[in-house]
Amino acid sequence: MNRISEDIIKEEISGGSRRSFLNISILISSAVVLGGIIYPVLKFLFPTATTVGMGEIETFSMSINEIPVGSAKIVRYKNRPAIVIRLKEQEIYALSAICTHLGCIVKWQEDKKELFCPCHAGRFDLYGNVLGGPPPKPLSVYKAVVEEDRILIKEV
Ligand code: FES
């Protein structure tokens, strides 16, 4: 083989591997794009327990230092707003923060030691009982315990 034909063969080989590399790159890129489109569609069509809210973590945990004594904090428990109230050093209450009237978020009133719904002036005590206003039933109550400087919230 002469020098020119060797160069032609080398060029053919490197051109072929370049083509292969481009083909593989296009294939991988297409797979990524298709995966990005198909995955959300499949997730929507075939929801898992987690995506429909059945597989949430049963116990919520937070540092006790996040809530100063006398105050409250809205947290997300089981994909819904809950209110955690720290009345005294180790006295913690946890309730659903969703008003049973029309679903507004209740607020803690430290001076009155009760929960107030700003939408239609619904009022609840620390046990979720209705004290006044239009709410037809009590707030859901959760079990709140303190373990090693952490507040744990669970279903009752
Ligand atoms: S939504 Fe709470 S009182 Fe109406």
PDB file of C-alpha atoms and ligand atoms in Angstrom:
ATOM      1  CA  MET A   1       0.000   0.000   0.000  1.00  0.00           C
ATOM      2  CA  ASN A   2       1.264   3.385  -0.784  1.00  0.00           C
ATOM      3  CA  ARG A   3       1.213   6.398   1.462  1.00  0.00           C
ATOM      4  CA  ILE A   4      -1.851   8.017  -0.158  1.00  0.00           C
ATOM      5  CA  SER A   5      -4.084   4.962   0.190  1.00  0.00           C
ATOM      6  CA  GLU A   6      -3.037   4.564   3.857  1.00  0.00           C
ATOM      7  CA  ASP A   7      -4.093   8.162   4.493  1.00  0.00           C
ATOM      8  CA  ILE A   8      -7.425   7.546   2.748  1.00  0.00           C
ATOM      9  CA  ILE A   9      -8.079   4.454   4.883  1.00  0.00           C
ATOM     10  CA  LYS A  10      -7.163   6.320   8.109  1.00  0.00           C
ATOM     11  CA  GLU A  11      -9.478   9.163   7.124  1.00  0.00           C
ATOM     12  CA  GLU A  12     -12.295   6.678   6.419  1.00  0.00           C
ATOM     13  CA  ILE A  13     -11.829   5.084   9.841  1.00  0.00           C
ATOM     14  CA  SER A  14     -11.715   8.395  11.736  1.00  0.00           C
ATOM     15  CA  GLY A  15     -14.687   9.715   9.725  1.00  0.00           C
ATOM     16  CA  GLY A  16     -16.601   6.535  10.540  1.00  0.00           C
ATOM     17  CA  SER A  17     -15.897   6.812  14.252  1.00  0.00           C
ATOM     18  CA  ARG A  18     -16.900  10.482  14.150  1.00  0.00           C
ATOM     19  CA  ARG A  19     -20.178   9.458  12.519  1.00  0.00           C
ATOM     20  CA  SER A  20     -20.674   6.735  15.126  1.00  0.00           C
ATOM     21  CA  PHE A  21     -19.969   9.190  17.920  1.00  0.00           C
ATOM     22  CA  LEU A  22     -22.497  11.661  16.478  1.00  0.00           C
ATOM     23  CA  ASN A  23     -25.096   8.904  16.051  1.00  0.00           C
ATOM     24  CA  ILE A  24     -24.636   7.759  19.657  1.00  0.00           C
ATOM     25  CA  SER A  25     -24.794  11.361  20.906  1.00  0.00           C
ATOM     26  CA  ILE A  26     -28.027  11.977  18.998  1.00  0.00           C
ATOM     27  CA  LEU A  27     -29.458   8.717  20.299  1.00  0.00           C
ATOM     28  CA  ILE A  28     -28.615   9.567  23.926  1.00  0.00           C
ATOM     29  CA  SER A  29     -29.932  13.127  23.564  1.00  0.00           C
ATOM     30  CA  SER A  30     -33.162  11.829  22.051  1.00  0.00           C
ATOM     31  CA  ALA A  31     -33.565   9.305  24.866  1.00  0.00           C
ATOM     32  CA  VAL A  32     -33.076  12.026  27.490  1.00  0.00           C
ATOM     33  CA  VAL A  33     -35.600  14.352  25.829  1.00  0.00           C
ATOM     34  CA  LEU A  34     -38.143  11.563  25.354  1.00  0.00           C
ATOM     35  CA  GLY A  35     -37.649  10.437  28.954  1.00  0.00           C
ATOM     36  CA  GLY A  36     -38.263  14.008  30.115  1.00  0.00           C
ATOM     37  CA  ILE A  37     -41.558  14.031  28.234  1.00  0.00           C
ATOM     38  CA  ILE A  38     -42.752  10.494  28.874  1.00  0.00           C
ATOM     39  CA  TYR A  39     -41.918  10.282  32.604  1.00  0.00           C
ATOM     40  CA  PRO A  40     -44.277  13.105  33.750  1.00  0.00           C
ATOM     41  CA  VAL A  41     -47.035  11.779  31.490  1.00  0.00           C
ATOM     42  CA  LEU A  42     -46.700   8.268  32.945  1.00  0.00           C
ATOM     43  CA  LYS A  43     -46.520   9.669  36.471  1.00  0.00           C
ATOM     44  CA  PHE A  44     -49.744  11.568  35.829  1.00  0.00           C
ATOM     45  CA  LEU A  45     -51.506   8.573  34.281  1.00  0.00           C
ATOM     46  CA  PHE A  46     -50.326   6.064  36.894  1.00  0.00           C
ATOM     47  CA  PRO A  47     -49.911   7.931  40.177  1.00  0.00           C
ATOM     48  CA  THR A  48     -48.152   6.168  43.030  1.00  0.00           C
ATOM     49  CA  ALA A  49     -49.283   6.220  46.629  1.00  0.00           C
ATOM     50  CA  THR A  50     -46.826   9.031  47.362  1.00  0.00           C
ATOM     51  CA  THR A  51     -48.085  11.311  44.603  1.00  0.00           C
ATOM     52  CA  VAL A  52     -51.712  10.966  45.689  1.00  0.00           C
ATOM     53  CA  GLY A  53     -50.877  11.710  49.322  1.00  0.00           C
ATOM     54  CA  MET A  54     -51.212   8.209  50.758  1.00  0.00           C
ATOM     55  CA  GLY A  55     -47.552   7.506  51.313  1.00  0.00           C
ATOM     56  CA  GLU A  56     -46.554  10.480  53.399  1.00  0.00           C
ATOM     57  CA  ILE A  57     -44.301  10.164  56.345  1.00  0.00           C
ATOM     58  CA  GLU A  58     -46.461   9.362  59.362  1.00  0.00           C
ATOM     59  CA  THR A  59     -44.322  11.267  61.844  1.00  0.00           C
ATOM     60  CA  PHE A  60     -43.224  14.873  61.443  1.00  0.00           C
ATOM     61  CA  SER A  61     -40.165  16.036  63.339  1.00  0.00           C
ATOM     62  CA  MET A  62     -38.763  19.484  64.042  1.00  0.00           C
ATOM     63  CA  SER A  63     -36.367  21.067  66.512  1.00  0.00           C
ATOM     64  CA  ILE A  64     -38.074  22.424  69.610  1.00  0.00           C
ATOM     65  CA  ASN A  65     -35.946  25.564  69.226  1.00  0.00           C
ATOM     66  CA  GLU A  66     -37.886  26.498  66.101  1.00  0.00           C
ATOM     67  CA  ILE A  67     -40.846  27.527  68.234  1.00  0.00           C
ATOM     68  CA  PRO A  68     -40.248  29.924  71.137  1.00  0.00           C
ATOM     69  CA  VAL A  69     -42.395  29.345  74.238  1.00  0.00           C
ATOM     70  CA  GLY A  70     -45.808  30.970  73.782  1.00  0.00           C
ATOM     71  CA  SER A  71     -45.712  30.965  70.003  1.00  0.00           C
ATOM     72  CA  ALA A  72     -46.827  28.722  67.175  1.00  0.00           C
ATOM     73  CA  LYS A  73     -45.638  27.694  63.778  1.00  0.00           C
ATOM     74  CA  ILE A  74     -47.421  26.479  60.669  1.00  0.00           C
ATOM     75  CA  VAL A  75     -45.777  23.326  59.316  1.00  0.00           C
ATOM     76  CA  ARG A  76     -46.595  20.858  56.587  1.00  0.00           C
ATOM     77  CA  TYR A  77     -47.784  17.527  57.952  1.00  0.00           C
ATOM     78  CA  LYS A  78     -49.149  14.859  55.618  1.00  0.00           C
ATOM     79  CA  ASN A  79     -49.149  17.391  52.795  1.00  0.00           C
ATOM     80  CA  ARG A  80     -51.462  19.737  54.677  1.00  0.00           C
ATOM     81  CA  PRO A  81     -50.877  22.743  56.896  1.00  0.00           C
ATOM     82  CA  ALA A  82     -50.749  21.983  60.586  1.00  0.00           C
ATOM     83  CA  ILE A  83     -50.150  24.359  63.454  1.00  0.00           C
ATOM     84  CA  VAL A  84     -47.744  23.481  66.242  1.00  0.00           C
ATOM     85  CA  ILE A  85     -48.196  25.500  69.426  1.00  0.00           C
ATOM     86  CA  ARG A  86     -45.627  25.605  72.218  1.00  0.00           C
ATOM     87  CA  LEU A  87     -47.611  26.810  75.183  1.00  0.00           C
ATOM     88  CA  LYS A  88     -44.978  26.077  77.836  1.00  0.00           C
ATOM     89  CA  GLU A  89     -41.444  24.692  77.807  1.00  0.00           C
ATOM     90  CA  GLN A  90     -42.530  21.086  77.189  1.00  0.00           C
ATOM     91  CA  GLU A  91     -46.266  21.615  76.521  1.00  0.00           C
ATOM     92  CA  ILE A  92     -46.864  21.244  72.801  1.00  0.00           C
ATOM     93  CA  TYR A  93     -50.112  21.080  70.819  1.00  0.00           C
ATOM     94  CA  ALA A  94     -50.492  20.154  67.184  1.00  0.00           C
ATOM     95  CA  LEU A  95     -53.664  20.572  65.168  1.00  0.00           C
ATOM     96  CA  SER A  96     -54.746  20.846  61.599  1.00  0.00           C
ATOM     97  CA  ALA A  97     -54.429  24.493  60.569  1.00  0.00           C
ATOM     98  CA  ILE A  98     -57.297  24.200  58.093  1.00  0.00           C
ATOM     99  CA  CYS A  99     -60.478  25.811  59.337  1.00  0.00           C
ATOM    100  CA  THR A 100     -63.425  23.428  59.159  1.00  0.00           C
ATOM    101  CA  HIS A 101     -65.695  26.163  57.814  1.00  0.00           C
ATOM    102  CA  LEU A 102     -64.279  27.039  54.387  1.00  0.00           C
ATOM    103  CA  GLY A 103     -60.680  25.964  54.699  1.00  0.00           C
ATOM    104  CA  CYS A 104     -58.795  29.130  55.623  1.00  0.00           C
ATOM    105  CA  ILE A 105     -55.608  28.810  57.655  1.00  0.00           C
ATOM    106  CA  VAL A 106     -56.080  29.487  61.357  1.00  0.00           C
ATOM    107  CA  LYS A 107     -53.738  31.709  63.355  1.00  0.00           C
ATOM    108  CA  TRP A 108     -52.518  31.401  66.925  1.00  0.00           C
ATOM    109  CA  GLN A 109     -53.536  34.180  69.307  1.00  0.00           C
ATOM    110  CA  GLU A 110     -51.094  34.033  72.153  1.00  0.00           C
ATOM    111  CA  ASP A 111     -52.901  36.577  74.331  1.00  0.00           C
ATOM    112  CA  LYS A 112     -56.186  34.631  74.209  1.00  0.00           C
ATOM    113  CA  LYS A 113     -54.562  31.175  74.011  1.00  0.00           C
ATOM    114  CA  GLU A 114     -56.829  30.226  71.131  1.00  0.00           C
ATOM    115  CA  LEU A 115     -56.831  29.763  67.392  1.00  0.00           C
ATOM    116  CA  PHE A 116     -58.542  32.316  65.213  1.00  0.00           C
ATOM    117  CA  CYS A 117     -59.711  32.019  61.642  1.00  0.00           C
ATOM    118  CA  PRO A 118     -59.362  35.410  59.943  1.00  0.00           C
ATOM    119  CA  CYS A 119     -61.852  34.626  57.183  1.00  0.00           C
ATOM    120  CA  HIS A 120     -65.110  34.582  59.185  1.00  0.00           C
ATOM    121  CA  ALA A 121     -63.903  34.956  62.774  1.00  0.00           C
ATOM    122  CA  GLY A 122     -64.027  31.279  63.681  1.00  0.00           C
ATOM    123  CA  ARG A 123     -62.397  30.470  67.019  1.00  0.00           C
ATOM    124  CA  PHE A 124     -60.968  27.216  68.373  1.00  0.00           C
ATOM    125  CA  ASP A 125     -59.370  26.149  71.626  1.00  0.00           C
ATOM    126  CA  LEU A 126     -56.093  24.246  71.979  1.00  0.00           C
ATOM    127  CA  TYR A 127     -57.942  20.953  71.623  1.00  0.00           C
ATOM    128  CA  GLY A 128     -59.501  22.012  68.328  1.00  0.00           C
ATOM    129  CA  ASN A 129     -62.983  22.596  69.808  1.00  0.00           C
ATOM    130  CA  VAL A 130     -65.068  25.343  68.253  1.00  0.00           C
ATOM    131  CA  LEU A 131     -65.386  28.332  70.581  1.00  0.00           C
ATOM    132  CA  GLY A 132     -67.307  30.577  68.222  1.00  0.00           C
ATOM    133  CA  GLY A 133     -68.062  31.580  64.676  1.00  0.00           C
ATOM    134  CA  PRO A 134     -69.302  29.501  61.781  1.00  0.00           C
ATOM    135  CA  PRO A 135     -66.962  26.446  61.832  1.00  0.00           C
ATOM    136  CA  PRO A 136     -69.232  23.378  61.945  1.00  0.00           C
ATOM    137  CA  LYS A 137     -66.787  20.986  63.591  1.00  0.00           C
ATOM    138  CA  PRO A 138     -63.518  20.893  65.528  1.00  0.00           C
ATOM    139  CA  LEU A 139     -60.041  20.988  64.040  1.00  0.00           C
ATOM    140  CA  SER A 140     -58.268  17.660  63.655  1.00  0.00           C
ATOM    141  CA  VAL A 141     -55.899  17.112  66.559  1.00  0.00           C
ATOM    142  CA  TYR A 142     -52.514  15.405  66.281  1.00  0.00           C
ATOM    143  CA  LYS A 143     -50.375  13.862  68.945  1.00  0.00           C
ATOM    144  CA  ALA A 144     -47.348  16.031  69.771  1.00  0.00           C
ATOM    145  CA  VAL A 145     -44.502  14.772  71.938  1.00  0.00           C
ATOM    146  CA  VAL A 146     -41.051  16.097  72.772  1.00  0.00           C
ATOM    147  CA  GLU A 147     -38.137  13.682  72.519  1.00  0.00           C
ATOM    148  CA  GLU A 148     -34.554  14.869  72.898  1.00  0.00           C
ATOM    149  CA  ASP A 149     -35.228  18.483  71.890  1.00  0.00           C
ATOM    150  CA  ARG A 150     -37.337  17.427  68.955  1.00  0.00           C
ATOM    151  CA  ILE A 151     -41.073  17.804  68.538  1.00  0.00           C
ATOM    152  CA  LEU A 152     -42.676  14.757  66.976  1.00  0.00           C
ATOM    153  CA  ILE A 153     -46.140  14.986  65.473  1.00  0.00           C
ATOM    154  CA  LYS A 154     -48.149  11.868  64.815  1.00  0.00           C
ATOM    155  CA  GLU A 155     -51.729  10.839  64.240  1.00  0.00           C
ATOM    156  CA  VAL A 156     -53.658  10.407  67.507  1.00  0.00           C
TER     157      VAL A 156
HETATM  158  S1  FES B   1     -63.181  29.747  56.849  1.00  0.00           S
HETATM  159 FE1  FES B   1     -62.747  29.818  58.923  1.00  0.00          FE
HETATM  160  S2  FES B   1     -64.455  30.742  59.768  1.00  0.00           S
HETATM  161 FE2  FES B   1     -64.914  30.644  57.692  1.00  0.00          FE
END
